[in-house]
Structure formats: structure tokens, C-alpha cells
GROMACS .gro file of C-alpha atoms in nm:
model
  373
    1UNK     CA    1   0.000   0.000   0.000
    2UNK     CA    2   0.275   0.243   0.096
    3UNK     CA    3   0.467   0.154  -0.222
    4UNK     CA    4   0.156   0.240  -0.427
    5UNK     CA    5   0.124   0.580  -0.257
    6UNK     CA    6   0.492   0.657  -0.314
    7UNK     CA    7   0.458   0.557  -0.681
    8UNK     CA    8   0.158   0.787  -0.738
    9UNK     CA    9   0.334   1.073  -0.563
   10UNK     CA   10   0.638   1.023  -0.785
   11UNK     CA   11   0.423   1.035  -1.097
   12UNK     CA   12   0.255   1.359  -0.979
   13UNK     CA   13   0.589   1.523  -0.902
   14UNK     CA   14   0.728   1.416  -1.240
   15UNK     CA   15   0.424   1.566  -1.415
   16UNK     CA   16   0.462   1.900  -1.233
   17UNK     CA   17   0.833   1.919  -1.313
   18UNK     CA   18   0.771   1.825  -1.675
   19UNK     CA   19   0.500   2.094  -1.709
   20UNK     CA   20   0.731   2.355  -1.562
   21UNK     CA   21   1.008   2.240  -1.793
   22UNK     CA   22   0.780   2.262  -2.096
   23UNK     CA   23   0.683   2.620  -2.002
   24UNK     CA   24   1.052   2.713  -1.984
   25UNK     CA   25   1.155   2.516  -2.297
   26UNK     CA   26   0.873   2.648  -2.514
   27UNK     CA   27   0.885   2.997  -2.360
   28UNK     CA   28   0.513   2.999  -2.281
   29UNK     CA   29   0.386   3.340  -2.160
   30UNK     CA   30   0.293   3.395  -1.796
   31UNK     CA   31  -0.077   3.410  -1.723
   32UNK     CA   32  -0.214   3.766  -1.721
   33UNK     CA   33  -0.533   3.933  -1.603
   34UNK     CA   34  -0.821   3.990  -1.839
   35UNK     CA   35  -0.928   4.345  -1.926
   36UNK     CA   36  -1.246   4.358  -2.129
   37UNK     CA   37  -1.275   4.607  -2.413
   38UNK     CA   38  -1.633   4.659  -2.293
   39UNK     CA   39  -1.544   4.753  -1.935
   40UNK     CA   40  -1.707   5.089  -1.886
   41UNK     CA   41  -1.907   5.314  -1.656
   42UNK     CA   42  -2.283   5.262  -1.658
   43UNK     CA   43  -2.332   5.628  -1.587
   44UNK     CA   44  -2.121   5.905  -1.735
   45UNK     CA   45  -2.269   6.185  -1.524
   46UNK     CA   46  -2.219   6.201  -1.146
   47UNK     CA   47  -2.422   6.442  -0.932
   48UNK     CA   48  -2.286   6.411  -0.576
   49UNK     CA   49  -2.412   6.636  -0.298
   50UNK     CA   50  -2.150   6.872  -0.152
   51UNK     CA   51  -2.098   6.883   0.224
   52UNK     CA   52  -2.164   6.514   0.285
   53UNK     CA   53  -1.985   6.195   0.192
   54UNK     CA   54  -2.145   6.069  -0.129
   55UNK     CA   55  -2.053   5.731  -0.275
   56UNK     CA   56  -2.179   5.638  -0.621
   57UNK     CA   57  -2.183   5.259  -0.608
   58UNK     CA   58  -2.211   5.002  -0.889
   59UNK     CA   59  -2.141   5.269  -1.149
   60UNK     CA   60  -1.862   5.066  -1.309
   61UNK     CA   61  -1.927   4.752  -1.517
   62UNK     CA   62  -1.615   4.532  -1.535
   63UNK     CA   63  -1.761   4.293  -1.794
   64UNK     CA   64  -1.574   4.000  -1.633
   65UNK     CA   65  -1.243   4.189  -1.621
   66UNK     CA   66  -0.996   4.071  -1.358
   67UNK     CA   67  -0.954   4.243  -1.024
   68UNK     CA   68  -0.765   4.402  -0.860
   69UNK     CA   69  -0.786   4.689  -1.103
   70UNK     CA   70  -0.635   5.036  -1.088
   71UNK     CA   71  -0.848   5.345  -1.147
   72UNK     CA   72  -0.678   5.677  -1.220
   73UNK     CA   73  -0.849   6.008  -1.288
   74UNK     CA   74  -0.692   6.200  -1.577
   75UNK     CA   75  -0.739   6.528  -1.758
   76UNK     CA   76  -0.986   6.697  -1.523
   77UNK     CA   77  -1.108   7.007  -1.702
   78UNK     CA   78  -1.404   7.234  -1.754
   79UNK     CA   79  -1.592   7.233  -2.081
   80UNK     CA   80  -1.398   7.540  -2.195
   81UNK     CA   81  -1.061   7.378  -2.121
   82UNK     CA   82  -0.990   7.534  -1.781
   83UNK     CA   83  -0.817   7.314  -1.525
   84UNK     CA   84  -1.057   7.138  -1.283
   85UNK     CA   85  -0.810   6.966  -1.052
   86UNK     CA   86  -0.924   7.175  -0.756
   87UNK     CA   87  -1.161   6.894  -0.657
   88UNK     CA   88  -0.867   6.658  -0.596
   89UNK     CA   89  -0.703   6.874  -0.329
   90UNK     CA   90  -0.642   6.667  -0.016
   91UNK     CA   91  -0.814   6.767   0.308
   92UNK     CA   92  -0.800   6.624   0.661
   93UNK     CA   93  -1.092   6.381   0.656
   94UNK     CA   94  -1.249   6.178   0.936
   95UNK     CA   95  -1.260   5.810   0.838
   96UNK     CA   96  -1.378   5.514   1.041
   97UNK     CA   97  -1.107   5.276   1.156
   98UNK     CA   98  -1.335   5.061   1.373
   99UNK     CA   99  -1.703   4.974   1.345
  100UNK     CA  100  -1.957   5.215   1.488
  101UNK     CA  101  -2.225   5.015   1.672
  102UNK     CA  102  -2.443   5.270   1.848
  103UNK     CA  103  -2.344   5.118   2.183
  104UNK     CA  104  -2.066   5.367   2.253
  105UNK     CA  105  -2.107   5.532   2.595
  106UNK     CA  106  -1.898   5.849   2.549
  107UNK     CA  107  -1.781   6.094   2.287
  108UNK     CA  108  -1.425   5.970   2.342
  109UNK     CA  109  -1.527   5.614   2.258
  110UNK     CA  110  -1.677   5.731   1.929
  111UNK     CA  111  -1.380   5.946   1.834
  112UNK     CA  112  -1.141   5.659   1.911
  113UNK     CA  113  -1.305   5.471   1.624
  114UNK     CA  114  -1.227   5.729   1.359
  115UNK     CA  115  -0.922   5.932   1.268
  116UNK     CA  116  -0.813   6.213   1.042
  117UNK     CA  117  -0.651   6.117   0.712
  118UNK     CA  118  -0.555   6.336   0.420
  119UNK     CA  119  -0.792   6.240   0.140
  120UNK     CA  120  -0.864   6.405  -0.197
  121UNK     CA  121  -1.209   6.562  -0.188
  122UNK     CA  122  -1.297   6.343  -0.487
  123UNK     CA  123  -1.144   6.001  -0.550
  124UNK     CA  124  -1.210   5.662  -0.707
  125UNK     CA  125  -1.210   5.338  -0.510
  126UNK     CA  126  -1.063   5.010  -0.630
  127UNK     CA  127  -1.413   4.904  -0.735
  128UNK     CA  128  -1.455   5.209  -0.958
  129UNK     CA  129  -1.700   5.373  -0.715
  130UNK     CA  130  -1.673   5.751  -0.708
  131UNK     CA  131  -1.643   5.912  -0.363
  132UNK     CA  132  -1.694   6.278  -0.285
  133UNK     CA  133  -1.601   6.339   0.080
  134UNK     CA  134  -1.788   6.574   0.311
  135UNK     CA  135  -1.486   6.808   0.301
  136UNK     CA  136  -1.595   6.921  -0.046
  137UNK     CA  137  -1.819   7.221   0.024
  138UNK     CA  138  -1.966   7.508  -0.175
  139UNK     CA  139  -1.692   7.732  -0.038
  140UNK     CA  140  -1.431   7.518  -0.217
  141UNK     CA  141  -1.616   7.378  -0.519
  142UNK     CA  142  -1.878   7.581  -0.700
  143UNK     CA  143  -2.209   7.392  -0.708
  144UNK     CA  144  -2.425   7.359  -1.015
  145UNK     CA  145  -2.666   7.639  -1.095
  146UNK     CA  146  -3.026   7.584  -1.205
  147UNK     CA  147  -2.887   7.567  -1.559
  148UNK     CA  148  -2.551   7.401  -1.623
  149UNK     CA  149  -2.373   7.539  -1.927
  150UNK     CA  150  -2.122   7.323  -2.119
  151UNK     CA  151  -1.832   7.557  -2.043
  152UNK     CA  152  -1.897   7.519  -1.667
  153UNK     CA  153  -1.933   7.141  -1.670
  154UNK     CA  154  -1.652   6.942  -1.510
  155UNK     CA  155  -1.516   6.662  -1.729
  156UNK     CA  156  -1.260   6.393  -1.651
  157UNK     CA  157  -1.121   6.072  -1.797
  158UNK     CA  158  -1.050   5.747  -1.613
  159UNK     CA  159  -0.761   5.513  -1.689
  160UNK     CA  160  -0.839   5.154  -1.592
  161UNK     CA  161  -0.564   4.895  -1.584
  162UNK     CA  162  -0.454   4.554  -1.462
  163UNK     CA  163  -0.178   4.319  -1.577
  164UNK     CA  164  -0.387   4.245  -1.884
  165UNK     CA  165  -0.356   4.599  -2.016
  166UNK     CA  166  -0.513   4.940  -1.983
  167UNK     CA  167  -0.763   5.167  -2.152
  168UNK     CA  168  -0.904   5.514  -2.100
  169UNK     CA  169  -1.271   5.593  -2.051
  170UNK     CA  170  -1.328   5.947  -2.168
  171UNK     CA  171  -1.557   6.238  -2.097
  172UNK     CA  172  -1.719   6.149  -1.766
  173UNK     CA  173  -1.890   6.441  -1.595
  174UNK     CA  174  -1.920   6.547  -1.233
  175UNK     CA  175  -2.186   6.805  -1.151
  176UNK     CA  176  -2.166   6.890  -0.778
  177UNK     CA  177  -2.496   6.975  -0.611
  178UNK     CA  178  -2.513   7.244  -0.343
  179UNK     CA  179  -2.470   7.151   0.023
  180UNK     CA  180  -2.790   7.073   0.211
  181UNK     CA  181  -2.675   7.065   0.574
  182UNK     CA  182  -2.989   6.903   0.716
  183UNK     CA  183  -3.307   6.715   0.632
  184UNK     CA  184  -3.600   6.761   0.608
  185UNK     CA  185  -3.504   7.061   0.399
  186UNK     CA  186  -3.817   7.191   0.225
  187UNK     CA  187  -3.732   7.531   0.373
  188UNK     CA  188  -3.388   7.534   0.206
  189UNK     CA  189  -3.337   7.655  -0.150
  190UNK     CA  190  -3.126   7.387  -0.319
  191UNK     CA  191  -2.992   7.630  -0.579
  192UNK     CA  192  -2.906   7.938  -0.372
  193UNK     CA  193  -2.862   7.785  -0.026
  194UNK     CA  194  -3.095   8.053   0.115
  195UNK     CA  195  -3.440   8.021   0.275
  196UNK     CA  196  -3.683   7.870   0.029
  197UNK     CA  197  -3.983   8.052  -0.112
  198UNK     CA  198  -4.284   7.938  -0.313
  199UNK     CA  199  -4.155   8.121  -0.622
  200UNK     CA  200  -3.807   8.236  -0.731
  201UNK     CA  201  -3.728   8.566  -0.556
  202UNK     CA  202  -4.067   8.541  -0.383
  203UNK     CA  203  -4.160   8.654  -0.033
  204UNK     CA  204  -4.374   8.360   0.083
  205UNK     CA  205  -4.156   8.122   0.284
  206UNK     CA  206  -4.170   7.744   0.260
  207UNK     CA  207  -4.146   7.555   0.589
  208UNK     CA  208  -4.081   7.209   0.724
  209UNK     CA  209  -4.363   7.046   0.920
  210UNK     CA  210  -4.352   6.769   1.180
  211UNK     CA  211  -4.604   6.493   1.230
  212UNK     CA  212  -4.859   6.574   1.500
  213UNK     CA  213  -5.120   6.345   1.652
  214UNK     CA  214  -5.381   6.387   1.928
  215UNK     CA  215  -5.277   6.745   2.003
  216UNK     CA  216  -5.564   6.968   2.116
  217UNK     CA  217  -5.569   7.348   2.091
  218UNK     CA  218  -5.587   7.520   2.430
  219UNK     CA  219  -5.794   7.813   2.305
  220UNK     CA  220  -6.092   7.623   2.160
  221UNK     CA  221  -6.039   7.254   2.246
  222UNK     CA  222  -6.028   7.160   1.877
  223UNK     CA  223  -5.793   6.898   1.733
  224UNK     CA  224  -5.478   7.034   1.572
  225UNK     CA  225  -5.488   6.776   1.297
  226UNK     CA  226  -5.351   6.976   1.003
  227UNK     CA  227  -5.010   7.129   1.069
  228UNK     CA  228  -5.026   7.332   0.748
  229UNK     CA  229  -5.360   7.496   0.825
  230UNK     CA  230  -5.375   7.831   1.005
  231UNK     CA  231  -5.734   7.753   1.103
  232UNK     CA  232  -5.645   7.423   1.267
  233UNK     CA  233  -5.313   7.552   1.397
  234UNK     CA  234  -4.989   7.543   1.201
  235UNK     CA  235  -4.680   7.376   1.346
  236UNK     CA  236  -4.346   7.470   1.189
  237UNK     CA  237  -4.022   7.281   1.224
  238UNK     CA  238  -3.690   7.467   1.215
  239UNK     CA  239  -3.344   7.310   1.200
  240UNK     CA  240  -3.093   7.583   1.261
  241UNK     CA  241  -2.764   7.668   1.428
  242UNK     CA  242  -2.769   7.855   1.760
  243UNK     CA  243  -2.399   7.950   1.751
  244UNK     CA  244  -2.128   8.024   1.496
  245UNK     CA  245  -1.886   7.769   1.639
  246UNK     CA  246  -1.771   7.554   1.341
  247UNK     CA  247  -1.646   7.289   1.585
  248UNK     CA  248  -1.967   7.278   1.787
  249UNK     CA  249  -2.096   6.947   1.918
  250UNK     CA  250  -2.437   7.030   2.067
  251UNK     CA  251  -2.793   6.945   1.964
  252UNK     CA  252  -3.095   7.107   2.130
  253UNK     CA  253  -3.466   7.034   2.112
  254UNK     CA  254  -3.701   7.323   2.177
  255UNK     CA  255  -4.075   7.396   2.147
  256UNK     CA  256  -4.217   7.747   2.101
  257UNK     CA  257  -4.571   7.865   2.168
  258UNK     CA  258  -4.763   8.107   1.945
  259UNK     CA  259  -4.585   8.401   2.109
  260UNK     CA  260  -4.245   8.242   2.027
  261UNK     CA  261  -4.182   8.172   2.396
  262UNK     CA  262  -4.016   7.845   2.492
  263UNK     CA  263  -4.241   7.577   2.644
  264UNK     CA  264  -4.084   7.403   2.941
  265UNK     CA  265  -3.974   7.053   2.833
  266UNK     CA  266  -4.124   6.903   3.150
  267UNK     CA  267  -4.465   6.957   2.988
  268UNK     CA  268  -4.379   6.671   2.751
  269UNK     CA  269  -4.417   6.432   3.039
  270UNK     CA  270  -4.403   6.103   2.849
  271UNK     CA  271  -4.100   6.183   2.635
  272UNK     CA  272  -3.812   5.938   2.667
  273UNK     CA  273  -3.539   6.199   2.653
  274UNK     CA  274  -3.260   5.947   2.708
  275UNK     CA  275  -3.363   5.759   2.393
  276UNK     CA  276  -3.397   6.041   2.140
  277UNK     CA  277  -3.044   6.061   1.996
  278UNK     CA  278  -2.701   5.910   2.056
  279UNK     CA  279  -2.621   6.198   2.288
  280UNK     CA  280  -2.423   6.257   2.604
  281UNK     CA  281  -2.404   6.478   2.909
  282UNK     CA  282  -2.242   6.820   2.899
  283UNK     CA  283  -1.888   6.683   2.916
  284UNK     CA  284  -1.957   6.396   2.676
  285UNK     CA  285  -1.842   6.137   2.930
  286UNK     CA  286  -2.169   5.947   2.971
  287UNK     CA  287  -2.500   5.896   2.794
  288UNK     CA  288  -2.743   6.166   2.894
  289UNK     CA  289  -2.862   6.522   2.840
  290UNK     CA  290  -2.908   6.858   3.008
  291UNK     CA  291  -3.261   6.989   3.060
  292UNK     CA  292  -3.342   7.354   3.129
  293UNK     CA  293  -3.681   7.525   3.141
  294UNK     CA  294  -3.632   7.620   2.775
  295UNK     CA  295  -3.474   7.324   2.599
  296UNK     CA  296  -3.309   6.984   2.622
  297UNK     CA  297  -2.948   6.970   2.506
  298UNK     CA  298  -2.718   6.682   2.412
  299UNK     CA  299  -2.346   6.665   2.343
  300UNK     CA  300  -2.316   6.475   2.016
  301UNK     CA  301  -2.080   6.363   1.743
  302UNK     CA  302  -2.168   6.464   1.386
  303UNK     CA  303  -2.306   6.376   1.137
  304UNK     CA  304  -2.639   6.249   1.268
  305UNK     CA  305  -2.683   5.960   1.220
  306UNK     CA  306  -2.312   5.884   1.247
  307UNK     CA  307  -2.331   5.593   1.006
  308UNK     CA  308  -2.603   5.436   0.797
  309UNK     CA  309  -2.662   5.136   1.018
  310UNK     CA  310  -2.976   5.065   1.222
  311UNK     CA  311  -2.928   5.131   1.593
  312UNK     CA  312  -3.150   5.219   1.888
  313UNK     CA  313  -3.089   5.583   1.794
  314UNK     CA  314  -3.219   5.568   1.435
  315UNK     CA  315  -3.573   5.581   1.298
  316UNK     CA  316  -3.726   5.237   1.325
  317UNK     CA  317  -3.462   5.123   1.572
  318UNK     CA  318  -3.261   4.812   1.494
  319UNK     CA  319  -3.532   4.703   1.248
  320UNK     CA  320  -3.507   5.023   1.042
  321UNK     CA  321  -3.267   5.114   0.764
  322UNK     CA  322  -3.044   5.342   0.972
  323UNK     CA  323  -3.088   5.627   0.727
  324UNK     CA  324  -3.236   5.888   0.965
  325UNK     CA  325  -3.252   5.987   1.328
  326UNK     CA  326  -3.590   6.056   1.492
  327UNK     CA  327  -3.726   6.294   1.753
  328UNK     CA  328  -4.058   6.220   1.923
  329UNK     CA  329  -4.202   6.444   2.193
  330UNK     CA  330  -4.487   6.285   2.389
  331UNK     CA  331  -4.724   6.402   2.660
  332UNK     CA  332  -5.048   6.275   2.807
  333UNK     CA  333  -5.352   6.443   2.959
  334UNK     CA  334  -5.696   6.341   3.078
  335UNK     CA  335  -5.959   6.426   2.819
  336UNK     CA  336  -6.338   6.448   2.854
  337UNK     CA  337  -6.488   6.121   2.968
  338UNK     CA  338  -6.184   6.038   3.178
  339UNK     CA  339  -5.986   5.890   2.890
  340UNK     CA  340  -5.612   5.941   2.860
  341UNK     CA  341  -5.507   6.121   2.545
  342UNK     CA  342  -5.144   6.079   2.438
  343UNK     CA  343  -5.018   6.354   2.208
  344UNK     CA  344  -4.711   6.327   1.986
  345UNK     CA  345  -4.496   6.568   1.785
  346UNK     CA  346  -4.233   6.385   1.580
  347UNK     CA  347  -4.008   6.389   1.277
  348UNK     CA  348  -3.724   6.199   1.118
  349UNK     CA  349  -3.416   6.413   1.058
  350UNK     CA  350  -3.051   6.422   0.951
  351UNK     CA  351  -2.775   6.674   1.018
  352UNK     CA  352  -2.462   6.654   0.803
  353UNK     CA  353  -2.267   6.960   0.907
  354UNK     CA  354  -2.085   6.992   1.238
  355UNK     CA  355  -2.191   7.277   1.466
  356UNK     CA  356  -2.426   7.373   1.748
  357UNK     CA  357  -2.775   7.294   1.615
  358UNK     CA  358  -3.129   7.310   1.745
  359UNK     CA  359  -3.449   7.150   1.622
  360UNK     CA  360  -3.747   7.370   1.704
  361UNK     CA  361  -4.119   7.293   1.686
  362UNK     CA  362  -4.317   7.617   1.666
  363UNK     CA  363  -4.690   7.627   1.739
  364UNK     CA  364  -4.755   7.924   1.516
  365UNK     CA  365  -5.127   7.997   1.562
  366UNK     CA  366  -5.257   7.809   1.865
  367UNK     CA  367  -5.098   7.677   2.181
  368UNK     CA  368  -5.125   7.309   2.262
  369UNK     CA  369  -5.338   7.209   2.560
  370UNK     CA  370  -5.152   7.034   2.842
  371UNK     CA  371  -5.417   7.066   3.119
  372UNK     CA  372  -5.668   6.793   3.193
  373UNK     CA  373  -6.032   6.846   3.089
   0.00000   0.00000   0.00000
């Protein structure tokens, strides 16, 4: 039995040596990667949003070409021939080095999972995906206007290569869209970056509105069931900065009555303040918040959500898609007949830009009723 095994092993070794010898004797070429002549981008126009990290995935079709493959951006220019390499300037960029889970219990624990690296504002990954990092803002790269003229369009070519060869894909376009620092953003003009109006250069403002349920007006005991109706009682939602600190790390929630006076947060007696956002106490050393008679404030890390993964802090919780955060203010009161009425004011939201922000719900026409009937 052992002799048989040795014999078979000898035959296998002889075959391998013979094959190697044949390759050397007959000067057979080394195996190379395959690069398809049909490898190309499915889309030739990219429209990333400035001020946030945008990744255009699955844009490149390899057509069975071999990976790894190199992608190199060449000849970045405007339609009139001007140089357009400004978008490849490297900036200090926060990148994740460990997985964010949503279970972090301090700001320091979050920041230990990401670090600053110098990255071009626009780059291609090894898959061909185009990345525009959040460091690309309207202050550095001019966003597209309502009409994009050929001379102002940014063009670039991409050289793709592996050991099987190389080719150049020409005349791709990148048309950066203006920063939108938060969502919902109906009140934000996505061309000018100024407050939005119903018509260009108009005077009538457009607002964001939260969802409201089982809220009763104090003045006439009628349901406030249409947040866009002045008759029923409008409720506006503002997302705005309360300081000019570019390195701010605060997020406040505030409610205003019809006289624009803050409503004490204790009135929202069923709100689970500790579960609203992945926020921390004033020093950022523990989960928590600071409540005053005017607002509730969290120390946070931006953007919100920090990553697109479902956590207890995102809309829908661990069963959601992780795409948005959510605020829900809740209070209860005894209505006529002795029944308990639970009122809610809520909205999904996102904030992309670092700073000191507040989300404000404004009861514009009528105050909500908190007293029992």
C-alpha cells in the first residue's frame, strides 16, 4: 500500500516538473489578467451632494475583467478647457477605523473609532466607485446652478488597468450639487442655499412640518390635525444653528408657543429623553442630556446619524434602515370622559454639518393644551 502511494506521488511530481520544464523550454507566456474592451461606466454623469460623503456605487461595469484593477483620474477640465483639478485637493478627513455600533457610551469612545486622514475631496475606489467626501463644500467647489452650461461642466477621464492591459474611458462628468446641511429641507433653497420661497425671488416662505397626533388646541379645544392649516393651527419645524462655532458638538430640542416663547420641556411628560439621539451629558463622558426650562441639550458627534446602520438611535430602531434619526415628543392628559389622550410631535431628521444645532417645533397659531379636561 505504501509503495503504491509513493509511486503515485512520484508520478505527480514528475508531471509537475515536466510541465514547468515545458513552459521554460517552449517559452510559454505567464498568465495575465483579463481586461475587457467593454469595461465601462454605466453612468457618465455624477451628481454628488456637496458637504456630505457621497458614494456612487455600482457605477462601473467590469464585464468580467480581472480584479484588482487600478483606477486613475486624468485630464480633469471644464468644458472650456480650464483646469478642474481643484476637486482633488487633499483635506484632513475623518474616516472610520473601527465599526460604529451605536453602543458607545462616550464621545471619546466614538472618536477613538475614527481618525483624520488626508484624502482628496474626490477620488475613485478600487471598485470604480466615485467618492466625494464631506470636506468638499460650496466654499471650495462651485455647485451647479439651475442651468448648467457646457463651459462650466466638469469633465474627466479614467484610466483603468490591470496586468492584462489598460484603456481610458473618456468624458465622464461630475456636476456637484449644493450643500444641504440638514433634512427635512423643504425650507432650504437647493440652488441658492438661502431660505426657500414658493416662487423664485418670492416673499412667501416654505417651511418644514412635523407629524402631529392627538394634540388639542388650548384656546378652543379643537384637534390640531392639520399642521399646514392656520385655522387648525400650524406647526413649523426649524433646523438651525444657535452659535457660529464651526467645531460645535451640541444638539438642542425646543418647542415654542404662538408668542415664540419656549415651552418648558417638562410639559412633555411622556417623552423618553434618554432615547432620542445618541447623545451625552455636557462633558460627553456618559450617555445623557441637560434639561433647562427652555430646551433639552445633548453633546453629540456629527453627522447624525453617524453611520447608515440601524441602531436604537435611528428611525425604526434596529429594524429600520439606519438612514435617519428621529425625535418624538410625547405628553399625556386626561380628556373628557376620563380617557387618557397621548399627544405626539415627531419627525425623522438628519444633520450633516458639524456645529451647534437646534431643532425647534413652533406652534404658530394656537398653543397646545396640556391641562386635563
